[in-house]
Amino acid sequence: MPIRLHNSFTRQLEDLRPIVAGKVTMYNCGPTVYSSPHIGNFRSFLFADVLRRFLEDQGYEVTQVMNITDVGHLTLDDVEGGEDKMEAESKRTGRTAWDIAKQYTEEFQTCQEQLNVRLPHHMPRATDFIEQMGEIIEDLLKKGVAYEVNGNVYFEVGKFPAYGKLSGKVLDELEAGARVAVNKEKKDPRDFALWKVDDQHQMQWDGPFTGGQRGFPGWHIECSAMSMHYLGRSIDIHTGGEDNVFPHHECEIAQTEAHTGERFVGIWMHARHLLVDNTKMSKSLGNFFTVSDILAKGYTGIELRYALTRVQYRQSLNFTLHGLDEARKAIARVAEARKRLVRIREGEERAGGDDLKDVIQAAHDNFTASMQDDLNVSEALAATFDFVAACNKSEASVDGAKQALLAFARFEDVLAVFGDEPVASDAPPELVALLAKRKVAKASKDWATADQIRDEIGAAGWKIVDAAAGARLEKA
RNA sequence: GGUCGCGUAGCCAAGUGGUUAGGCAACGGAUUGCAAAUCCGUGUACCCCGGUUCGAAUCCGGGCGCGACCUCCA
């Protein structure tokens, strides 16, 4: 069974057919580092991470590139005025744009670790690729699909007939002046900037193309440059949030394909936006969360990851704090089942005779089929929970437990929402001794002593679990 | 206005012409000296109205409601 993925470009599910058999090249639109990344950003990044993990699970050699946008992302208020997000934040805080970019890049990387993200192979910064952007601009100027006015360089959309195909926009509909002041420099209001002249800009470079003046690059050109640098002219998969479809990805296609004459991307994939309490996340509504906001409330990275991953990427996901509580319980259910299997494997709990072979096979098959179906994580989780129930009901043999744990390890490898394999028991010896004393007390019906010992163990941060198979200690 | 998506049991959420998705909660049971924890069991739900069909929550048409995008945004 091939992996089927939804291609935004064709609006259809398509079999993944990499350019080079067995290898997948993937580019993910990454963060703009002018403020703390929020959980909505991470829904997209986690989607990319799960995609990469599943491709690797399926035996593909993946090369993953995620850019860090540290320049040239123009603000709405000032789209044609030349100020970008980094500059705006700099003005607001009185710090340099370079400082701001550095701080938030580091914060982004910390969040990735907290959320159990497998790091992309390359995470290039736009500011390190000015020269490569210049090469593309130079070529587009030479080909006559870009033009220069007062030092500013624009891509001439009218020269690229396929413009609008990804987003489904008809050119005529992109009317001038709808939401943005008309820029008289442009031949056509739809034309977009490749290079902006601005000698006030903190981040400025000599124009990296013939006759180029000092300034900074437009937003879209960075992804074309970095994608081509690391992955070549044509790549298999390009991901981003749904808001990237237009204009960002539309512009990427235009400038890249006008430059190379080849198809830029095989499959475009876009993650639906996250909603919080059924409405768009925004600072003014008070439903805006960064990763650290959630961690500060006492939730773990993995709980947040579960909550952000559990719904398929193309469905809108409604994030709530209640959802985090549910995630915590669901994760615990999986952990409990794994713990029991570990105890059986380690000989700490009596093993049965069931090798769980059929159950394990069904779990693997269902999990794989779900993920192959355009990364249907909800179904893959259902397969996992069915497996939990089956394991709990079984009288697993030592080998059965061992194999079942390997299956759980695989599901964790792909989704990374359950955590590492739990340890059977690592209680300190003195507490184990106390537990033995309690057993004696209980046998002689000395409840006072037994309860006292339970309190002592509780005070040490552990709890006694009286199960049918005998009492054991677990971290409270 | 244009484009697109959604409406599933208390909540979250898969599925998509005939077979119990799953999670959380709730309820019942097992276990226990009591408790905690855990495990097992229990839900016949698909916005409304027409149509197609032997059969529709699933397809078609209409309606109502919600949301997203339309050069800030993952």
PDB file of N, CA, C and O in Angstrom, chain A residues 349-401:
ATOM      1  N   GLU A 349       5.717  -9.707  37.227  1.00  0.00           N
ATOM      2  CA  GLU A 349       4.313 -10.096  37.309  1.00  0.00           C
ATOM      3  C   GLU A 349       4.174 -11.393  36.533  1.00  0.00           C
ATOM      4  O   GLU A 349       4.857 -11.610  35.539  1.00  0.00           O
ATOM      5  N   ARG A 350       3.287 -12.236  37.033  1.00  0.00           N
ATOM      6  CA  ARG A 350       3.173 -13.564  36.460  1.00  0.00           C
ATOM      7  C   ARG A 350       2.775 -13.502  34.986  1.00  0.00           C
ATOM      8  O   ARG A 350       1.826 -12.810  34.617  1.00  0.00           O
ATOM      9  N   ALA A 351       3.492 -14.223  34.173  1.00  0.00           N
ATOM     10  CA  ALA A 351       3.202 -14.243  32.740  1.00  0.00           C
ATOM     11  C   ALA A 351       2.169 -15.319  32.446  1.00  0.00           C
ATOM     12  O   ALA A 351       2.048 -16.296  33.173  1.00  0.00           O
ATOM     13  N   GLY A 352       1.430 -15.118  31.361  1.00  0.00           N
ATOM     14  CA  GLY A 352       0.489 -16.133  30.896  1.00  0.00           C
ATOM     15  C   GLY A 352       1.043 -16.831  29.672  1.00  0.00           C
ATOM     16  O   GLY A 352       2.255 -16.828  29.451  1.00  0.00           O
ATOM     17  N   GLY A 353       0.139 -17.398  28.875  1.00  0.00           N
ATOM     18  CA  GLY A 353       0.614 -18.162  27.728  1.00  0.00           C
ATOM     19  C   GLY A 353       0.295 -17.544  26.384  1.00  0.00           C
ATOM     20  O   GLY A 353       0.536 -18.142  25.343  1.00  0.00           O
ATOM     21  N   ASP A 354      -0.230 -16.306  26.401  1.00  0.00           N
ATOM     22  CA  ASP A 354      -0.662 -15.691  25.151  1.00  0.00           C
ATOM     23  C   ASP A 354       0.496 -14.946  24.491  1.00  0.00           C
ATOM     24  O   ASP A 354       1.071 -14.030  25.078  1.00  0.00           O
ATOM     25  N   ASP A 355       0.802 -15.338  23.271  1.00  0.00           N
ATOM     26  CA  ASP A 355       1.909 -14.644  22.590  1.00  0.00           C
ATOM     27  C   ASP A 355       1.438 -13.355  21.889  1.00  0.00           C
ATOM     28  O   ASP A 355       2.243 -12.636  21.314  1.00  0.00           O
ATOM     29  N   LEU A 356       0.119 -13.099  21.956  1.00  0.00           N
ATOM     30  CA  LEU A 356      -0.466 -11.852  21.428  1.00  0.00           C
ATOM     31  C   LEU A 356      -0.207 -11.628  19.936  1.00  0.00           C
ATOM     32  O   LEU A 356      -0.352 -10.518  19.430  1.00  0.00           O
ATOM     33  N   LYS A 357       0.146 -12.697  19.269  1.00  0.00           N
ATOM     34  CA  LYS A 357       0.586 -12.531  17.881  1.00  0.00           C
ATOM     35  C   LYS A 357      -0.448 -11.843  16.993  1.00  0.00           C
ATOM     36  O   LYS A 357      -0.138 -10.881  16.285  1.00  0.00           O
ATOM     37  N   ASP A 358      -1.678 -12.337  17.045  1.00  0.00           N
ATOM     38  CA  ASP A 358      -2.720 -11.768  16.176  1.00  0.00           C
ATOM     39  C   ASP A 358      -3.041 -10.333  16.553  1.00  0.00           C
ATOM     40  O   ASP A 358      -3.264  -9.467  15.704  1.00  0.00           O
ATOM     41  N   VAL A 359      -3.089 -10.109  17.868  1.00  0.00           N
ATOM     42  CA  VAL A 359      -3.416  -8.782  18.372  1.00  0.00           C
ATOM     43  C   VAL A 359      -2.371  -7.756  17.924  1.00  0.00           C
ATOM     44  O   VAL A 359      -2.689  -6.646  17.496  1.00  0.00           O
ATOM     45  N   ILE A 360      -1.130  -8.163  18.021  1.00  0.00           N
ATOM     46  CA  ILE A 360      -0.037  -7.269  17.633  1.00  0.00           C
ATOM     47  C   ILE A 360      -0.072  -6.991  16.137  1.00  0.00           C
ATOM     48  O   ILE A 360       0.074  -5.854  15.683  1.00  0.00           O
ATOM     49  N   GLN A 361      -0.307  -8.056  15.375  1.00  0.00           N
ATOM     50  CA  GLN A 361      -0.367  -7.889  13.918  1.00  0.00           C
ATOM     51  C   GLN A 361      -1.491  -6.937  13.535  1.00  0.00           C
ATOM     52  O   GLN A 361      -1.305  -6.038  12.700  1.00  0.00           O
ATOM     53  N   ALA A 362      -2.650  -7.127  14.147  1.00  0.00           N
ATOM     54  CA  ALA A 362      -3.794  -6.260  13.830  1.00  0.00           C
ATOM     55  C   ALA A 362      -3.482  -4.814  14.194  1.00  0.00           C
ATOM     56  O   ALA A 362      -3.825  -3.887  13.446  1.00  0.00           O
ATOM     57  N   ALA A 363      -2.826  -4.624  15.316  1.00  0.00           N
ATOM     58  CA  ALA A 363      -2.492  -3.257  15.738  1.00  0.00           C
ATOM     59  C   ALA A 363      -1.550  -2.599  14.730  1.00  0.00           C
ATOM     60  O   ALA A 363      -1.771  -1.463  14.303  1.00  0.00           O
ATOM     61  N   HIS A 364      -0.523  -3.321  14.353  1.00  0.00           N
ATOM     62  CA  HIS A 364       0.412  -2.788  13.356  1.00  0.00           C
ATOM     63  C   HIS A 364      -0.323  -2.448  12.060  1.00  0.00           C
ATOM     64  O   HIS A 364      -0.146  -1.375  11.483  1.00  0.00           O
ATOM     65  N   ASP A 365      -1.136  -3.390  11.593  1.00  0.00           N
ATOM     66  CA  ASP A 365      -1.831  -3.195  10.315  1.00  0.00           C
ATOM     67  C   ASP A 365      -2.771  -2.003  10.360  1.00  0.00           C
ATOM     68  O   ASP A 365      -2.796  -1.174   9.442  1.00  0.00           O
ATOM     69  N   ASN A 366      -3.551  -1.918  11.428  1.00  0.00           N
ATOM     70  CA  ASN A 366      -4.519  -0.824  11.527  1.00  0.00           C
ATOM     71  C   ASN A 366      -3.815   0.524  11.663  1.00  0.00           C
ATOM     72  O   ASN A 366      -4.239   1.524  11.091  1.00  0.00           O
ATOM     73  N   PHE A 367      -2.778   0.513  12.452  1.00  0.00           N
ATOM     74  CA  PHE A 367      -2.020   1.753  12.651  1.00  0.00           C
ATOM     75  C   PHE A 367      -1.438   2.228  11.314  1.00  0.00           C
ATOM     76  O   PHE A 367      -1.581   3.386  10.918  1.00  0.00           O
ATOM     77  N   THR A 368      -0.804   1.308  10.616  1.00  0.00           N
ATOM     78  CA  THR A 368      -0.164   1.657   9.345  1.00  0.00           C
ATOM     79  C   THR A 368      -1.186   2.144   8.327  1.00  0.00           C
ATOM     80  O   THR A 368      -0.991   3.181   7.684  1.00  0.00           O
ATOM     81  N   ALA A 369      -2.288   1.410   8.213  1.00  0.00           N
ATOM     82  CA  ALA A 369      -3.307   1.780   7.225  1.00  0.00           C
ATOM     83  C   ALA A 369      -3.864   3.164   7.525  1.00  0.00           C
ATOM     84  O   ALA A 369      -4.111   3.967   6.615  1.00  0.00           O
ATOM     85  N   SER A 370      -4.046   3.459   8.797  1.00  0.00           N
ATOM     86  CA  SER A 370      -4.580   4.772   9.176  1.00  0.00           C
ATOM     87  C   SER A 370      -3.621   5.882   8.782  1.00  0.00           C
ATOM     88  O   SER A 370      -4.023   6.908   8.225  1.00  0.00           O
ATOM     89  N   MET A 371      -2.358   5.667   9.052  1.00  0.00           N
ATOM     90  CA  MET A 371      -1.378   6.706   8.745  1.00  0.00           C
ATOM     91  C   MET A 371      -1.160   6.840   7.247  1.00  0.00           C
ATOM     92  O   MET A 371      -0.903   7.933   6.742  1.00  0.00           O
ATOM     93  N   GLN A 372      -1.259   5.732   6.543  1.00  0.00           N
ATOM     94  CA  GLN A 372      -1.110   5.787   5.080  1.00  0.00           C
ATOM     95  C   GLN A 372      -2.238   6.586   4.456  1.00  0.00           C
ATOM     96  O   GLN A 372      -2.095   7.131   3.370  1.00  0.00           O
ATOM     97  N   ASP A 373      -3.349   6.655   5.126  1.00  0.00           N
ATOM     98  CA  ASP A 373      -4.504   7.368   4.626  1.00  0.00           C
ATOM     99  C   ASP A 373      -4.399   8.848   5.014  1.00  0.00           C
ATOM    100  O   ASP A 373      -5.128   9.328   5.882  1.00  0.00           O
ATOM    101  N   ASP A 374      -3.478   9.534   4.409  1.00  0.00           N
ATOM    102  CA  ASP A 374      -3.307  10.969   4.616  1.00  0.00           C
ATOM    103  C   ASP A 374      -3.124  11.324   6.093  1.00  0.00           C
ATOM    104  O   ASP A 374      -3.697  12.277   6.591  1.00  0.00           O
ATOM    105  N   LEU A 375      -2.325  10.515   6.761  1.00  0.00           N
ATOM    106  CA  LEU A 375      -1.975  10.755   8.168  1.00  0.00           C
ATOM    107  C   LEU A 375      -3.204  10.914   9.053  1.00  0.00           C
ATOM    108  O   LEU A 375      -3.375  11.925   9.724  1.00  0.00           O
ATOM    109  N   ASN A 376      -4.055   9.898   9.026  1.00  0.00           N
ATOM    110  CA  ASN A 376      -5.237   9.953   9.881  1.00  0.00           C
ATOM    111  C   ASN A 376      -4.847   9.557  11.312  1.00  0.00           C
ATOM    112  O   ASN A 376      -4.974   8.406  11.732  1.00  0.00           O
ATOM    113  N   VAL A 377      -4.385  10.525  12.042  1.00  0.00           N
ATOM    114  CA  VAL A 377      -3.872  10.277  13.387  1.00  0.00           C
ATOM    115  C   VAL A 377      -4.984   9.810  14.330  1.00  0.00           C
ATOM    116  O   VAL A 377      -4.758   8.961  15.191  1.00  0.00           O
ATOM    117  N   SER A 378      -6.175  10.351  14.163  1.00  0.00           N
ATOM    118  CA  SER A 378      -7.283   9.933  15.030  1.00  0.00           C
ATOM    119  C   SER A 378      -7.506   8.429  14.929  1.00  0.00           C
ATOM    120  O   SER A 378      -7.709   7.750  15.937  1.00  0.00           O
ATOM    121  N   GLU A 379      -7.480   7.935  13.710  1.00  0.00           N
ATOM    122  CA  GLU A 379      -7.660   6.498  13.517  1.00  0.00           C
ATOM    123  C   GLU A 379      -6.469   5.706  14.043  1.00  0.00           C
ATOM    124  O   GLU A 379      -6.638   4.625  14.603  1.00  0.00           O
ATOM    125  N   ALA A 380      -5.291   6.257  13.854  1.00  0.00           N
ATOM    126  CA  ALA A 380      -4.094   5.578  14.352  1.00  0.00           C
ATOM    127  C   ALA A 380      -4.139   5.499  15.876  1.00  0.00           C
ATOM    128  O   ALA A 380      -3.742   4.495  16.471  1.00  0.00           O
ATOM    129  N   LEU A 381      -4.649   6.533  16.504  1.00  0.00           N
ATOM    130  CA  LEU A 381      -4.793   6.506  17.961  1.00  0.00           C
ATOM    131  C   LEU A 381      -5.837   5.474  18.364  1.00  0.00           C
ATOM    132  O   LEU A 381      -5.656   4.749  19.346  1.00  0.00           O
ATOM    133  N   ALA A 382      -6.918   5.407  17.605  1.00  0.00           N
ATOM    134  CA  ALA A 382      -7.943   4.404  17.899  1.00  0.00           C
ATOM    135  C   ALA A 382      -7.337   3.005  17.821  1.00  0.00           C
ATOM    136  O   ALA A 382      -7.611   2.147  18.672  1.00  0.00           O
ATOM    137  N   ALA A 383      -6.510   2.783  16.829  1.00  0.00           N
ATOM    138  CA  ALA A 383      -5.845   1.482  16.692  1.00  0.00           C
ATOM    139  C   ALA A 383      -4.977   1.214  17.923  1.00  0.00           C
ATOM    140  O   ALA A 383      -4.917   0.093  18.432  1.00  0.00           O
ATOM    141  N   THR A 384      -4.324   2.244  18.386  1.00  0.00           N
ATOM    142  CA  THR A 384      -3.468   2.101  19.563  1.00  0.00           C
ATOM    143  C   THR A 384      -4.298   1.751  20.795  1.00  0.00           C
ATOM    144  O   THR A 384      -3.923   0.879  21.594  1.00  0.00           O
ATOM    145  N   PHE A 385      -5.431   2.417  20.967  1.00  0.00           N
ATOM    146  CA  PHE A 385      -6.263   2.157  22.145  1.00  0.00           C
ATOM    147  C   PHE A 385      -6.953   0.801  22.067  1.00  0.00           C
ATOM    148  O   PHE A 385      -7.171   0.153  23.093  1.00  0.00           O
ATOM    149  N   ASP A 386      -7.293   0.385  20.871  1.00  0.00           N
ATOM    150  CA  ASP A 386      -7.809  -0.981  20.724  1.00  0.00           C
ATOM    151  C   ASP A 386      -6.745  -1.975  21.177  1.00  0.00           C
ATOM    152  O   ASP A 386      -7.042  -2.993  21.815  1.00  0.00           O
ATOM    153  N   PHE A 387      -5.536  -1.664  20.832  1.00  0.00           N
ATOM    154  CA  PHE A 387      -4.403  -2.522  21.201  1.00  0.00           C
ATOM    155  C   PHE A 387      -4.203  -2.517  22.725  1.00  0.00           C
ATOM    156  O   PHE A 387      -3.957  -3.560  23.331  1.00  0.00           O
ATOM    157  N   VAL A 388      -4.374  -1.367  23.330  1.00  0.00           N
ATOM    158  CA  VAL A 388      -4.273  -1.261  24.793  1.00  0.00           C
ATOM    159  C   VAL A 388      -5.279  -2.201  25.451  1.00  0.00           C
ATOM    160  O   VAL A 388      -4.938  -2.990  26.339  1.00  0.00           O
ATOM    161  N   ALA A 389      -6.522  -2.107  24.985  1.00  0.00           N
ATOM    162  CA  ALA A 389      -7.570  -2.931  25.569  1.00  0.00           C
ATOM    163  C   ALA A 389      -7.256  -4.425  25.396  1.00  0.00           C
ATOM    164  O   ALA A 389      -7.423  -5.220  26.326  1.00  0.00           O
ATOM    165  N   ALA A 390      -6.804  -4.775  24.213  1.00  0.00           N
ATOM    166  CA  ALA A 390      -6.501  -6.180  23.932  1.00  0.00           C
ATOM    167  C   ALA A 390      -5.359  -6.672  24.825  1.00  0.00           C
ATOM    168  O   ALA A 390      -5.404  -7.801  25.335  1.00  0.00           O
ATOM    169  N   CYS A 391      -4.364  -5.853  25.014  1.00  0.00           N
ATOM    170  CA  CYS A 391      -3.241  -6.232  25.881  1.00  0.00           C
ATOM    171  C   CYS A 391      -3.703  -6.384  27.317  1.00  0.00           C
ATOM    172  O   CYS A 391      -3.329  -7.326  28.016  1.00  0.00           O
ATOM    173  N   ASN A 392      -4.520  -5.441  27.780  1.00  0.00           N
ATOM    174  CA  ASN A 392      -4.990  -5.483  29.161  1.00  0.00           C
ATOM    175  C   ASN A 392      -5.776  -6.756  29.446  1.00  0.00           C
ATOM    176  O   ASN A 392      -5.750  -7.299  30.545  1.00  0.00           O
ATOM    177  N   LYS A 393      -6.516  -7.191  28.460  1.00  0.00           N
ATOM    178  CA  LYS A 393      -7.372  -8.362  28.647  1.00  0.00           C
ATOM    179  C   LYS A 393      -6.586  -9.660  28.541  1.00  0.00           C
ATOM    180  O   LYS A 393      -7.068 -10.701  28.947  1.00  0.00           O
ATOM    181  N   SER A 394      -5.399  -9.570  27.961  1.00  0.00           N
ATOM    182  CA  SER A 394      -4.669 -10.797  27.671  1.00  0.00           C
ATOM    183  C   SER A 394      -3.918 -11.336  28.887  1.00  0.00           C
ATOM    184  O   SER A 394      -3.666 -10.623  29.852  1.00  0.00           O
ATOM    185  N   GLU A 395      -3.583 -12.610  28.790  1.00  0.00           N
ATOM    186  CA  GLU A 395      -2.648 -13.231  29.728  1.00  0.00           C
ATOM    187  C   GLU A 395      -1.351 -13.355  28.958  1.00  0.00           C
ATOM    188  O   GLU A 395      -1.012 -14.413  28.434  1.00  0.00           O
ATOM    189  N   ALA A 396      -0.620 -12.251  28.874  1.00  0.00           N
ATOM    190  CA  ALA A 396       0.524 -12.210  27.980  1.00  0.00           C
ATOM    191  C   ALA A 396       1.674 -13.068  28.477  1.00  0.00           C
ATOM    192  O   ALA A 396       1.968 -13.116  29.667  1.00  0.00           O
ATOM    193  N   SER A 397       2.312 -13.738  27.526  1.00  0.00           N
ATOM    194  CA  SER A 397       3.545 -14.453  27.832  1.00  0.00           C
ATOM    195  C   SER A 397       4.685 -13.440  27.874  1.00  0.00           C
ATOM    196  O   SER A 397       4.513 -12.288  27.469  1.00  0.00           O
ATOM    197  N   VAL A 398       5.833 -13.882  28.342  1.00  0.00           N
ATOM    198  CA  VAL A 398       6.986 -12.985  28.397  1.00  0.00           C
ATOM    199  C   VAL A 398       7.328 -12.491  26.992  1.00  0.00           C
ATOM    200  O   VAL A 398       7.551 -11.308  26.763  1.00  0.00           O
ATOM    201  N   ASP A 399       7.334 -13.417  26.055  1.00  0.00           N
ATOM    202  CA  ASP A 399       7.659 -13.002  24.694  1.00  0.00           C
ATOM    203  C   ASP A 399       6.552 -12.144  24.090  1.00  0.00           C
ATOM    204  O   ASP A 399       6.821 -11.191  23.355  1.00  0.00           O
ATOM    205  N   GLY A 400       5.298 -12.493  24.437  1.00  0.00           N
ATOM    206  CA  GLY A 400       4.175 -11.685  23.948  1.00  0.00           C
ATOM    207  C   GLY A 400       4.300 -10.260  24.449  1.00  0.00           C
ATOM    208  O   GLY A 400       4.094  -9.294  23.696  1.00  0.00           O
ATOM    209  N   ALA A 401       4.634 -10.115  25.722  1.00  0.00           N
ATOM    210  CA  ALA A 401       4.800  -8.787  26.311  1.00  0.00           C
ATOM    211  C   ALA A 401       5.919  -8.044  25.596  1.00  0.00           C
ATOM    212  O   ALA A 401       5.814  -6.850  25.292  1.00  0.00           O
TER     213      ALA A 401
END
